[in-house]
């Protein structure tokens, strides 16, 4: 629905369009009106800015057009006004985008304020229309025939008379309107892949079979190139200035590349704002940063399920490796393993000393926690003075998890021996390392943040693994003789 890309590295082409109006103010009030483009298939305008020093800006809709007005009570000297917009092209979005442009597909916006023909010009248009209608069968063939007659090198008398008063596209639209079919002139620009100053291009639109059909005057055919962006419709000039002279106008368009996900979000804000509200991209940026981390915790939990229930690795606790892996995101893997091992080793030595004091469980845990915090502080201070900045990130390790790991390891050490304790500690670090590597993948982060519904698939797989009661991979060798006998 929102068109989010699957590949985080995929890019989308956008165009930066800029118009520049400069003029000499006549030392009084100034008002500059200019038509600006609207979002019309296959393009949308997602970001706009209207720049003018100390100018007020107002917008209003006039039929199929949008008119922007800069105004200032007192101005003198050279004045420069800018309009800037980011244009994005819609690809394979015709069905959804058609609903977005329904308001523009109405015949009441058709005329575009075409000037009225009078006298000899009106008679010439009527005679030309009658002549062409005899040779055509429908609106499309009528329009194409008129385009050929008006664009040939040596036009006939009727066409020459009409062209002496107005451009070809305007004359064609007037004749089609005389036939009772809505028609209008469209002014636009060509969006090229080369950054350059662009010139305005004109074509006509005819309302036929409940939709506006564009006609290309240069190629004499229906439809216009995909890289044509309509700017305004009608015969009115692009801009009008009161209180200025020595006008200069420049229009430019330059292509640019951006990540496709940024383009998809921008399109969603215009086309499907209701659907975008249910996406994580609708959250404030600081909240998105948090969910970039949280959304990967279930991925780490699923990996933990695989490594414990299928592979057979032993760990201290269920979520300790996941939380340690989160700390590794800041410390990096090698430094994280080094600092974590150092804390556990020092904490285990303190824990064995506390064993001689015969403390109760809760006071003993509290004492170990205090010692862990002290050790974190000592490691941070020493690493800072030694110029090892990575050592400062030791404070990112979850203190309670480190404390419980020390306690759990000491108990296993006493009950099952140092071999079992070291095996579980190694398994915990291995799972934490693999989880960190998985969660560090940019593609993994992107896919689950962009498509959080994938967590439902992860949930289904986790539930399925929860009923697995077969051999674990590390137990196959242990029970190999039993398998042979069976």
Tab-separated table of C-alpha atoms in Angstrom:
chain	number	residue	atom	x	y	z
A	1	UNK	CA	0.000	0.000	0.000
A	2	UNK	CA	2.792	2.413	0.904
A	3	UNK	CA	5.295	1.009	-1.593
A	4	UNK	CA	8.229	0.616	0.791
A	5	UNK	CA	11.229	-0.918	-1.046
A	6	UNK	CA	12.701	-4.223	0.109
A	7	UNK	CA	16.301	-3.180	-0.502
A	8	UNK	CA	17.618	-0.480	1.849
A	9	UNK	CA	20.211	0.570	-0.750
A	10	UNK	CA	17.730	1.147	-3.575
A	11	UNK	CA	17.499	4.739	-4.735
A	12	UNK	CA	14.851	6.887	-6.351
A	13	UNK	CA	15.275	9.806	-8.719
A	14	UNK	CA	13.925	13.199	-7.713
A	15	UNK	CA	14.171	16.632	-9.280
A	16	UNK	CA	14.908	19.918	-7.605
A	17	UNK	CA	12.926	22.575	-9.460
A	18	UNK	CA	13.658	26.253	-8.899
A	19	UNK	CA	12.199	29.427	-10.368
A	20	UNK	CA	13.915	32.792	-9.873
A	21	UNK	CA	12.209	36.140	-10.367
A	22	UNK	CA	14.316	39.301	-10.165
A	23	UNK	CA	13.073	42.831	-10.787
A	24	UNK	CA	13.595	46.450	-9.869
A	25	UNK	CA	11.090	47.697	-7.294
A	26	UNK	CA	9.530	51.136	-7.911
A	27	UNK	CA	9.854	52.300	-4.291
A	28	UNK	CA	6.363	51.334	-3.165
A	29	UNK	CA	4.134	48.313	-2.504
A	30	UNK	CA	4.994	45.186	-4.469
A	31	UNK	CA	2.847	42.197	-5.331
A	32	UNK	CA	4.115	39.274	-7.394
A	33	UNK	CA	1.759	36.446	-8.401
A	34	UNK	CA	2.979	33.235	-10.017
A	35	UNK	CA	1.415	29.906	-10.899
A	36	UNK	CA	3.106	26.950	-9.189
A	37	UNK	CA	2.752	23.255	-10.070
A	38	UNK	CA	0.305	20.928	-8.352
A	39	UNK	CA	0.638	17.192	-7.693
A	40	UNK	CA	-0.714	15.632	-10.885
A	41	UNK	CA	-0.082	12.151	-12.254
A	42	UNK	CA	2.642	10.986	-12.639
A	43	UNK	CA	4.390	13.530	-10.357
A	44	UNK	CA	3.889	14.782	-6.843
A	45	UNK	CA	5.409	17.812	-5.147
A	46	UNK	CA	6.346	16.847	-1.598
A	47	UNK	CA	8.542	19.690	-0.375
A	48	UNK	CA	8.175	23.350	-1.300
A	49	UNK	CA	9.636	26.647	-0.172
A	50	UNK	CA	8.812	30.224	-1.125
A	51	UNK	CA	11.723	32.569	-0.527
A	52	UNK	CA	11.609	36.338	-0.468
A	53	UNK	CA	13.200	38.639	2.072
A	54	UNK	CA	10.481	40.117	4.298
A	55	UNK	CA	7.773	39.113	1.806
A	56	UNK	CA	4.466	37.643	2.875
A	57	UNK	CA	3.268	34.592	0.930
A	58	UNK	CA	-0.319	33.529	0.257
A	59	UNK	CA	-1.698	30.657	-1.795
A	60	UNK	CA	-5.034	30.111	-3.481
A	61	UNK	CA	-6.543	27.714	-6.003
A	62	UNK	CA	-7.904	29.089	-9.265
A	63	UNK	CA	-9.637	26.289	-11.161
A	64	UNK	CA	-7.021	23.690	-12.108
A	65	UNK	CA	-4.162	25.984	-11.051
A	66	UNK	CA	-2.497	27.098	-7.853
A	67	UNK	CA	-1.507	30.745	-7.549
A	68	UNK	CA	1.144	31.941	-5.079
A	69	UNK	CA	1.457	35.645	-4.260
A	70	UNK	CA	4.443	37.396	-2.677
A	71	UNK	CA	3.599	40.802	-1.230
A	72	UNK	CA	5.476	43.585	0.524
A	73	UNK	CA	4.218	47.002	1.624
A	74	UNK	CA	7.406	48.890	0.786
A	75	UNK	CA	10.276	47.747	-1.450
A	76	UNK	CA	13.079	49.437	-3.323
A	77	UNK	CA	16.070	48.328	-5.337
A	78	UNK	CA	16.641	44.892	-6.822
A	79	UNK	CA	14.262	42.216	-5.497
A	80	UNK	CA	14.780	38.460	-5.888
A	81	UNK	CA	12.093	35.838	-5.217
A	82	UNK	CA	12.493	32.067	-5.355
A	83	UNK	CA	10.187	29.099	-5.598
A	84	UNK	CA	11.769	25.734	-4.885
A	85	UNK	CA	10.141	22.324	-4.962
A	86	UNK	CA	11.159	18.666	-4.813
A	87	UNK	CA	9.403	16.642	-7.518
A	88	UNK	CA	8.994	12.888	-7.220
A	89	UNK	CA	7.795	10.641	-10.005
A	90	UNK	CA	5.169	7.996	-9.375
A	91	UNK	CA	5.838	4.623	-10.969
A	92	UNK	CA	3.246	1.817	-11.020
A	93	UNK	CA	0.943	3.862	-8.806
A	94	UNK	CA	-1.688	4.816	-11.385
A	95	UNK	CA	-4.643	3.216	-9.592
A	96	UNK	CA	-4.028	4.766	-6.191
A	97	UNK	CA	-2.861	8.077	-7.558
A	98	UNK	CA	-5.905	8.381	-9.818
A	99	UNK	CA	-8.035	8.735	-6.687
A	100	UNK	CA	-5.721	11.487	-5.532
A	101	UNK	CA	-6.252	13.481	-8.741
A	102	UNK	CA	-10.004	12.981	-9.162
A	103	UNK	CA	-10.639	16.622	-8.304
A	104	UNK	CA	-8.639	17.651	-11.352
A	105	UNK	CA	-10.507	15.326	-13.701
A	106	UNK	CA	-13.633	17.497	-13.965
A	107	UNK	CA	-14.833	19.373	-17.064
A	108	UNK	CA	-15.763	22.526	-15.125
A	109	UNK	CA	-12.029	23.277	-14.965
A	110	UNK	CA	-11.701	22.821	-18.704
A	111	UNK	CA	-11.818	26.201	-20.349
A	112	UNK	CA	-8.717	27.694	-18.766
A	113	UNK	CA	-10.042	31.222	-19.461
A	114	UNK	CA	-9.573	30.955	-23.218
A	115	UNK	CA	-10.096	34.336	-24.927
A	116	UNK	CA	-13.319	34.766	-26.901
A	117	UNK	CA	-13.086	34.737	-30.682
A	118	UNK	CA	-14.812	37.559	-32.470
A	119	UNK	CA	-15.405	38.810	-35.970
A	120	UNK	CA	-13.282	37.338	-38.717
A	121	UNK	CA	-11.381	35.128	-36.287
A	122	UNK	CA	-14.618	33.506	-35.099
A	123	UNK	CA	-15.820	32.936	-38.658
A	124	UNK	CA	-12.472	31.427	-39.612
A	125	UNK	CA	-12.594	29.057	-36.629
A	126	UNK	CA	-16.161	27.951	-37.461
A	127	UNK	CA	-15.327	27.352	-41.110
A	128	UNK	CA	-12.162	25.423	-40.219
A	129	UNK	CA	-14.057	23.287	-37.701
A	130	UNK	CA	-16.736	22.407	-40.250
A	131	UNK	CA	-14.090	21.459	-42.793
A	132	UNK	CA	-12.122	19.244	-40.398
A	133	UNK	CA	-15.222	17.536	-38.973
A	134	UNK	CA	-16.074	16.178	-42.418
A	135	UNK	CA	-12.727	14.395	-42.513
A	136	UNK	CA	-12.673	12.970	-38.944
A	137	UNK	CA	-14.777	10.513	-36.952
A	138	UNK	CA	-14.242	11.340	-33.282
A	139	UNK	CA	-12.678	13.829	-30.873
A	140	UNK	CA	-9.226	12.259	-31.042
A	141	UNK	CA	-8.981	12.300	-34.824
A	142	UNK	CA	-10.427	15.833	-34.880
A	143	UNK	CA	-7.765	17.062	-32.473
A	144	UNK	CA	-4.901	15.356	-34.325
A	145	UNK	CA	-6.101	16.754	-37.638
A	146	UNK	CA	-6.183	20.282	-36.209
A	147	UNK	CA	-2.658	19.865	-34.799
A	148	UNK	CA	-1.319	18.807	-38.216
A	149	UNK	CA	-2.934	21.775	-39.928
A	150	UNK	CA	-1.670	24.326	-37.422
A	151	UNK	CA	1.890	22.955	-37.163
A	152	UNK	CA	2.711	22.498	-40.846
A	153	UNK	CA	5.264	24.810	-42.417
A	154	UNK	CA	2.872	26.728	-44.662
A	155	UNK	CA	-0.539	26.871	-42.957
A	156	UNK	CA	-3.686	27.571	-44.981
A	157	UNK	CA	-5.576	30.860	-44.842
A	158	UNK	CA	-7.831	29.991	-41.919
A	159	UNK	CA	-4.960	28.724	-39.814
A	160	UNK	CA	-2.715	31.648	-40.777
A	161	UNK	CA	-5.379	34.147	-39.714
A	162	UNK	CA	-5.876	32.503	-36.326
A	163	UNK	CA	-2.112	32.152	-35.774
A	164	UNK	CA	-1.687	35.865	-36.331
A	165	UNK	CA	-3.654	36.471	-33.134
A	166	UNK	CA	-2.537	33.653	-30.821
A	167	UNK	CA	-0.270	30.575	-30.499
A	168	UNK	CA	-1.187	27.317	-32.210
A	169	UNK	CA	-2.079	25.441	-29.019
A	170	UNK	CA	-4.489	28.159	-27.938
A	171	UNK	CA	-6.178	28.298	-31.345
A	172	UNK	CA	-6.607	24.504	-31.388
A	173	UNK	CA	-8.136	24.506	-27.901
A	174	UNK	CA	-10.573	27.267	-28.939
A	175	UNK	CA	-11.751	25.364	-32.011
A	176	UNK	CA	-12.255	22.152	-30.030
A	177	UNK	CA	-14.226	24.128	-27.451
A	178	UNK	CA	-16.425	25.502	-30.263
A	179	UNK	CA	-17.235	21.874	-31.055
A	180	UNK	CA	-18.688	21.475	-27.538
A	181	UNK	CA	-15.752	19.505	-26.153
A	182	UNK	CA	-13.848	20.955	-23.147
A	183	UNK	CA	-10.221	21.689	-23.982
A	184	UNK	CA	-7.403	23.649	-22.386
A	185	UNK	CA	-3.784	24.623	-22.929
A	186	UNK	CA	-1.176	23.140	-20.581
A	187	UNK	CA	2.182	24.750	-19.863
A	188	UNK	CA	4.932	22.610	-18.393
A	189	UNK	CA	8.602	21.741	-18.355
A	190	UNK	CA	10.729	18.774	-19.336
A	191	UNK	CA	12.493	17.025	-16.453
A	192	UNK	CA	15.815	15.992	-17.931
A	193	UNK	CA	18.570	13.935	-16.347
A	194	UNK	CA	20.923	16.830	-16.919
A	195	UNK	CA	20.980	19.815	-14.568
A	196	UNK	CA	20.114	22.812	-16.706
A	197	UNK	CA	17.890	25.794	-17.267
A	198	UNK	CA	14.600	24.615	-18.757
A	199	UNK	CA	12.156	26.234	-21.147
A	200	UNK	CA	8.396	26.075	-20.950
A	201	UNK	CA	6.621	23.620	-23.225
A	202	UNK	CA	2.972	23.643	-24.258
A	203	UNK	CA	0.492	20.918	-25.098
A	204	UNK	CA	-3.281	20.646	-25.000
A	205	UNK	CA	-5.715	18.505	-23.031
A	206	UNK	CA	-9.129	17.461	-24.313
A	207	UNK	CA	-11.862	16.111	-22.050
A	208	UNK	CA	-12.866	12.892	-23.809
A	209	UNK	CA	-14.631	9.860	-22.334
A	210	UNK	CA	-14.654	11.231	-18.774
A	211	UNK	CA	-10.940	11.936	-18.601
A	212	UNK	CA	-8.428	14.527	-19.755
A	213	UNK	CA	-6.458	13.272	-22.761
A	214	UNK	CA	-3.156	15.086	-23.478
A	215	UNK	CA	-1.986	15.718	-27.045
A	216	UNK	CA	1.627	16.309	-28.007
A	217	UNK	CA	1.891	19.098	-30.598
A	218	UNK	CA	5.478	18.252	-31.557
A	219	UNK	CA	4.921	14.537	-32.187
A	220	UNK	CA	1.275	14.955	-33.271
A	221	UNK	CA	-0.040	12.141	-31.128
A	222	UNK	CA	-2.029	11.429	-27.985
A	223	UNK	CA	-0.072	11.324	-24.759
A	224	UNK	CA	2.985	13.258	-23.726
A	225	UNK	CA	6.453	12.065	-22.629
A	226	UNK	CA	6.696	10.741	-19.078
A	227	UNK	CA	9.252	13.393	-18.175
A	228	UNK	CA	6.864	16.310	-18.808
A	229	UNK	CA	5.691	18.107	-15.677
A	230	UNK	CA	2.594	20.301	-16.037
A	231	UNK	CA	2.999	23.726	-14.397
A	232	UNK	CA	-0.269	25.562	-15.067
A	233	UNK	CA	-3.268	25.459	-17.397
A	234	UNK	CA	-4.889	28.204	-19.427
A	235	UNK	CA	-3.729	31.219	-21.409
A	236	UNK	CA	-2.925	33.433	-18.412
A	237	UNK	CA	0.762	34.413	-18.056
A	238	UNK	CA	2.941	32.498	-15.625
A	239	UNK	CA	3.409	35.499	-13.327
A	240	UNK	CA	2.195	39.040	-12.846
A	241	UNK	CA	3.986	41.909	-11.057
A	242	UNK	CA	2.614	45.110	-9.596
A	243	UNK	CA	5.198	47.636	-8.422
A	244	UNK	CA	8.200	46.327	-10.342
A	245	UNK	CA	10.065	46.674	-13.660
A	246	UNK	CA	13.076	45.241	-15.515
A	247	UNK	CA	11.853	41.726	-14.900
A	248	UNK	CA	14.083	38.663	-15.296
A	249	UNK	CA	12.785	35.112	-14.959
A	250	UNK	CA	14.725	31.853	-14.858
A	251	UNK	CA	13.490	28.311	-14.420
A	252	UNK	CA	15.805	25.354	-13.754
A	253	UNK	CA	15.471	21.670	-12.883
A	254	UNK	CA	18.244	19.356	-11.686
A	255	UNK	CA	18.030	15.602	-10.988
A	256	UNK	CA	19.121	14.075	-7.716
A	257	UNK	CA	19.213	10.651	-6.076
A	258	UNK	CA	17.742	9.796	-2.692
A	259	UNK	CA	17.019	6.581	-0.855
A	260	UNK	CA	13.865	4.948	-2.135
A	261	UNK	CA	12.475	4.631	1.398
A	262	UNK	CA	12.596	8.427	1.790
A	263	UNK	CA	10.684	8.816	-1.457
A	264	UNK	CA	8.134	6.199	-0.358
A	265	UNK	CA	7.528	7.965	2.962
A	266	UNK	CA	7.136	11.289	1.175
A	267	UNK	CA	4.643	9.746	-1.250
A	268	UNK	CA	2.762	8.173	1.625
A	269	UNK	CA	2.416	11.545	3.362
A	270	UNK	CA	0.679	12.888	0.260
A	271	UNK	CA	-1.210	9.853	-1.031
A	272	UNK	CA	-1.949	7.621	1.944
A	273	UNK	CA	-1.552	9.640	5.150
A	274	UNK	CA	-4.053	7.371	6.950
A	275	UNK	CA	-1.998	4.258	6.214
A	276	UNK	CA	1.257	5.999	7.074
A	277	UNK	CA	-0.094	6.662	10.581
A	278	UNK	CA	0.148	2.914	11.231
A	279	UNK	CA	3.823	2.857	10.251
A	280	UNK	CA	6.779	3.385	12.563
A	281	UNK	CA	7.849	6.157	10.195
A	282	UNK	CA	5.009	8.292	11.579
A	283	UNK	CA	6.740	8.445	14.984
A	284	UNK	CA	9.000	11.359	15.990
A	285	UNK	CA	12.610	10.874	14.973
A	286	UNK	CA	13.847	10.295	18.526
A	287	UNK	CA	11.236	7.547	18.986
A	288	UNK	CA	12.206	5.964	15.680
A	289	UNK	CA	15.789	5.685	16.949
A	290	UNK	CA	14.542	3.777	20.002
A	291	UNK	CA	12.478	1.379	17.900
A	292	UNK	CA	15.383	0.740	15.567
A	293	UNK	CA	16.880	-1.005	18.619
A	294	UNK	CA	13.755	-2.495	20.185
A	295	UNK	CA	12.530	-4.024	16.926
A	296	UNK	CA	15.672	-6.188	16.762
A	297	UNK	CA	15.323	-7.660	20.255
A	298	UNK	CA	12.780	-10.277	19.051
A	299	UNK	CA	15.236	-11.204	16.294
A	300	UNK	CA	17.898	-11.811	18.924
A	301	UNK	CA	15.413	-13.795	21.023
A	302	UNK	CA	14.597	-16.034	18.055
A	303	UNK	CA	18.293	-16.649	17.419
A	304	UNK	CA	18.684	-17.536	21.097
A	305	UNK	CA	15.861	-20.085	20.767
A	306	UNK	CA	17.604	-21.669	17.782
A	307	UNK	CA	21.006	-21.830	19.471
A	308	UNK	CA	19.669	-23.237	22.739
A	309	UNK	CA	16.848	-25.577	21.650
A	310	UNK	CA	18.191	-26.768	18.298
A	311	UNK	CA	21.970	-26.358	18.490
A	312	UNK	CA	22.235	-27.000	22.221
A	313	UNK	CA	24.439	-24.144	23.438
A	314	UNK	CA	24.262	-23.499	27.175
A	315	UNK	CA	23.907	-19.951	28.490
A	316	UNK	CA	23.424	-18.162	31.806
A	317	UNK	CA	19.789	-17.159	31.781
A	318	UNK	CA	17.468	-16.547	28.862
A	319	UNK	CA	17.820	-12.873	28.004
A	320	UNK	CA	21.306	-12.139	29.321
A	321	UNK	CA	22.990	-12.783	25.911
A	322	UNK	CA	20.496	-10.467	24.164
A	323	UNK	CA	21.104	-7.604	26.593
A	324	UNK	CA	24.854	-8.066	26.356
A	325	UNK	CA	24.542	-8.029	22.562
A	326	UNK	CA	22.766	-4.672	22.821
A	327	UNK	CA	25.703	-3.346	24.848
A	328	UNK	CA	28.082	-4.670	22.176
A	329	UNK	CA	26.402	-2.299	19.668
A	330	UNK	CA	28.171	0.576	21.424
A	331	UNK	CA	31.372	-1.097	22.619
A	332	UNK	CA	31.956	-3.105	19.409
A	333	UNK	CA	32.465	-6.829	19.556
A	334	UNK	CA	36.123	-7.353	20.570
A	335	UNK	CA	36.154	-4.589	23.165
A	336	UNK	CA	32.778	-5.727	24.433
A	337	UNK	CA	33.958	-9.308	24.989
A	338	UNK	CA	37.135	-8.067	26.667
A	339	UNK	CA	35.355	-5.685	29.052
A	340	UNK	CA	32.592	-8.162	29.845
A	341	UNK	CA	35.077	-10.956	30.570
A	342	UNK	CA	37.088	-8.604	32.797
A	343	UNK	CA	34.011	-7.609	34.801
A	344	UNK	CA	32.899	-11.211	35.218
A	345	UNK	CA	36.366	-12.365	36.282
A	346	UNK	CA	36.774	-9.577	38.872
A	347	UNK	CA	33.202	-9.984	40.076
A	348	UNK	CA	33.623	-13.735	40.422
A	349	UNK	CA	36.712	-13.240	42.589
A	350	UNK	CA	34.765	-10.884	44.870
A	351	UNK	CA	31.850	-13.321	44.944
A	352	UNK	CA	34.104	-16.159	46.107
A	353	UNK	CA	35.443	-13.921	48.870
A	354	UNK	CA	31.902	-13.063	49.998
A	355	UNK	CA	31.185	-16.781	50.206
A	356	UNK	CA	33.385	-16.956	53.315
A	357	UNK	CA	31.207	-14.336	55.046
A	358	UNK	CA	28.137	-16.616	54.879
A	359	UNK	CA	25.815	-13.804	53.727
A	360	UNK	CA	22.152	-14.286	52.957
A	361	UNK	CA	21.082	-14.263	49.284
A	362	UNK	CA	19.676	-10.738	48.973
A	363	UNK	CA	22.518	-8.975	50.872
A	364	UNK	CA	25.019	-10.990	48.865
A	365	UNK	CA	23.450	-9.915	45.555
A	366	UNK	CA	23.341	-6.294	46.700
A	367	UNK	CA	27.002	-6.474	47.705
A	368	UNK	CA	27.989	-7.937	44.335
A	369	UNK	CA	25.987	-5.199	42.574
A	370	UNK	CA	27.818	-2.500	44.513
A	371	UNK	CA	31.151	-4.067	43.654
A	372	UNK	CA	30.167	-4.290	39.974
A	373	UNK	CA	29.359	-0.569	39.874
A	374	UNK	CA	32.655	0.240	41.591
A	375	UNK	CA	34.549	-1.900	39.095
A	376	UNK	CA	32.799	-0.171	36.181
A	377	UNK	CA	33.878	3.174	37.562
A	378	UNK	CA	37.476	2.023	38.053
A	379	UNK	CA	37.671	0.559	34.536
A	380	UNK	CA	36.235	3.756	33.029
A	381	UNK	CA	38.667	6.026	34.897
A	382	UNK	CA	41.702	3.889	34.068
A	383	UNK	CA	40.792	3.560	30.404
A	384	UNK	CA	40.214	7.310	30.152
A	385	UNK	CA	43.678	8.125	31.541
A	386	UNK	CA	45.225	5.495	29.299
A	387	UNK	CA	43.516	7.053	26.266
A	388	UNK	CA	41.330	4.017	25.605
A	389	UNK	CA	37.990	5.618	24.817
A	390	UNK	CA	36.261	2.280	24.249
A	391	UNK	CA	36.740	1.481	27.902
A	392	UNK	CA	34.341	4.277	28.826
A	393	UNK	CA	31.499	2.307	27.256
A	394	UNK	CA	31.740	-0.331	29.971
A	395	UNK	CA	28.957	1.602	31.736
A	396	UNK	CA	26.598	0.464	28.974
A	397	UNK	CA	26.609	-3.090	30.295
A	398	UNK	CA	23.405	-3.820	32.258
A	399	UNK	CA	24.583	-3.892	35.874
A	400	UNK	CA	21.858	-6.197	37.145
A	401	UNK	CA	22.505	-8.730	34.365
A	402	UNK	CA	26.254	-8.704	35.115
A	403	UNK	CA	25.501	-9.172	38.815
A	404	UNK	CA	23.141	-12.097	38.178
A	405	UNK	CA	25.630	-13.653	35.758
A	406	UNK	CA	28.341	-13.532	38.429
A	407	UNK	CA	25.994	-15.080	40.980
A	408	UNK	CA	24.790	-17.769	38.577
A	409	UNK	CA	28.332	-18.638	37.488
A	410	UNK	CA	29.545	-18.961	41.063
A	411	UNK	CA	26.689	-21.337	41.908
A	412	UNK	CA	27.386	-23.504	38.848
A	413	UNK	CA	31.086	-23.413	39.745
A	414	UNK	CA	30.325	-24.760	43.215
A	415	UNK	CA	27.714	-27.339	42.174
A	416	UNK	CA	29.020	-28.659	38.846
A	417	UNK	CA	32.622	-27.574	38.760
A	418	UNK	CA	34.610	-24.915	36.912
A	419	UNK	CA	34.363	-26.778	33.574
A	420	UNK	CA	30.582	-26.489	33.428
A	421	UNK	CA	30.699	-22.860	34.579
A	422	UNK	CA	33.234	-21.887	31.925
A	423	UNK	CA	31.251	-23.813	29.294
A	424	UNK	CA	28.080	-21.850	30.069
A	425	UNK	CA	30.005	-18.576	30.168
A	426	UNK	CA	31.567	-19.337	26.788
A	427	UNK	CA	28.148	-20.267	25.390
A	428	UNK	CA	26.675	-17.032	26.689
A	429	UNK	CA	29.411	-14.951	25.037
A	430	UNK	CA	29.064	-16.940	21.801
A	431	UNK	CA	25.301	-16.370	21.665
A	432	UNK	CA	25.754	-12.682	22.557
A	433	UNK	CA	28.367	-12.308	19.799
A	434	UNK	CA	26.214	-14.011	17.146
A	435	UNK	CA	23.208	-11.976	18.238
A	436	UNK	CA	25.248	-8.781	17.996
A	437	UNK	CA	26.435	-9.679	14.477
A	438	UNK	CA	22.867	-10.405	13.384
A	439	UNK	CA	21.451	-7.243	14.929
A	440	UNK	CA	24.238	-5.157	13.382
A	441	UNK	CA	23.190	-6.004	9.845
A	442	UNK	CA	21.800	-2.875	8.221
A	443	UNK	CA	19.489	-4.963	6.069
A	444	UNK	CA	18.042	-6.688	9.141
A	445	UNK	CA	17.445	-3.361	10.860
A	446	UNK	CA	15.839	-1.879	7.760
A	447	UNK	CA	13.572	-4.806	6.920
A	448	UNK	CA	12.104	-5.271	10.404
A	449	UNK	CA	11.710	-1.536	11.042
A	450	UNK	CA	10.061	-0.992	7.668
A	451	UNK	CA	7.925	-4.144	7.811
A	452	UNK	CA	7.286	-4.802	11.537
A	453	UNK	CA	4.567	-7.278	10.580
A	454	UNK	CA	7.419	-9.718	9.933
A	455	UNK	CA	7.541	-10.170	13.712
A	456	UNK	CA	4.318	-12.184	13.365
A	457	UNK	CA	6.208	-14.673	11.178
A	458	UNK	CA	8.983	-14.712	13.772
A	459	UNK	CA	6.375	-15.385	16.460
A	460	UNK	CA	4.946	-18.317	14.487
A	461	UNK	CA	8.413	-19.822	14.008
A	462	UNK	CA	9.187	-19.393	17.723
A	463	UNK	CA	5.961	-21.153	18.713
A	464	UNK	CA	6.756	-23.982	16.294
A	465	UNK	CA	10.254	-24.376	17.784
A	466	UNK	CA	8.699	-24.383	21.249
A	467	UNK	CA	7.240	-27.828	20.503
A	468	UNK	CA	10.508	-29.259	19.215
A	469	UNK	CA	11.612	-32.190	21.384
A	470	UNK	CA	14.185	-33.838	19.134
A	471	UNK	CA	17.931	-34.103	19.484
A	472	UNK	CA	20.040	-30.996	19.769
A	473	UNK	CA	22.958	-30.817	17.377
A	474	UNK	CA	25.572	-30.837	20.133
A	475	UNK	CA	23.928	-33.951	21.641
A	476	UNK	CA	24.079	-36.085	18.491
A	477	UNK	CA	27.625	-37.261	19.248
A	478	UNK	CA	26.741	-37.880	22.883
A	479	UNK	CA	23.856	-40.184	21.941
A	480	UNK	CA	25.474	-41.647	18.843
A	481	UNK	CA	25.708	-45.160	20.280
A	482	UNK	CA	22.077	-45.055	21.305
A	483	UNK	CA	21.088	-44.048	17.787
A	484	UNK	CA	23.081	-46.957	16.327
A	485	UNK	CA	21.450	-49.489	18.632
A	486	UNK	CA	17.975	-48.225	17.738
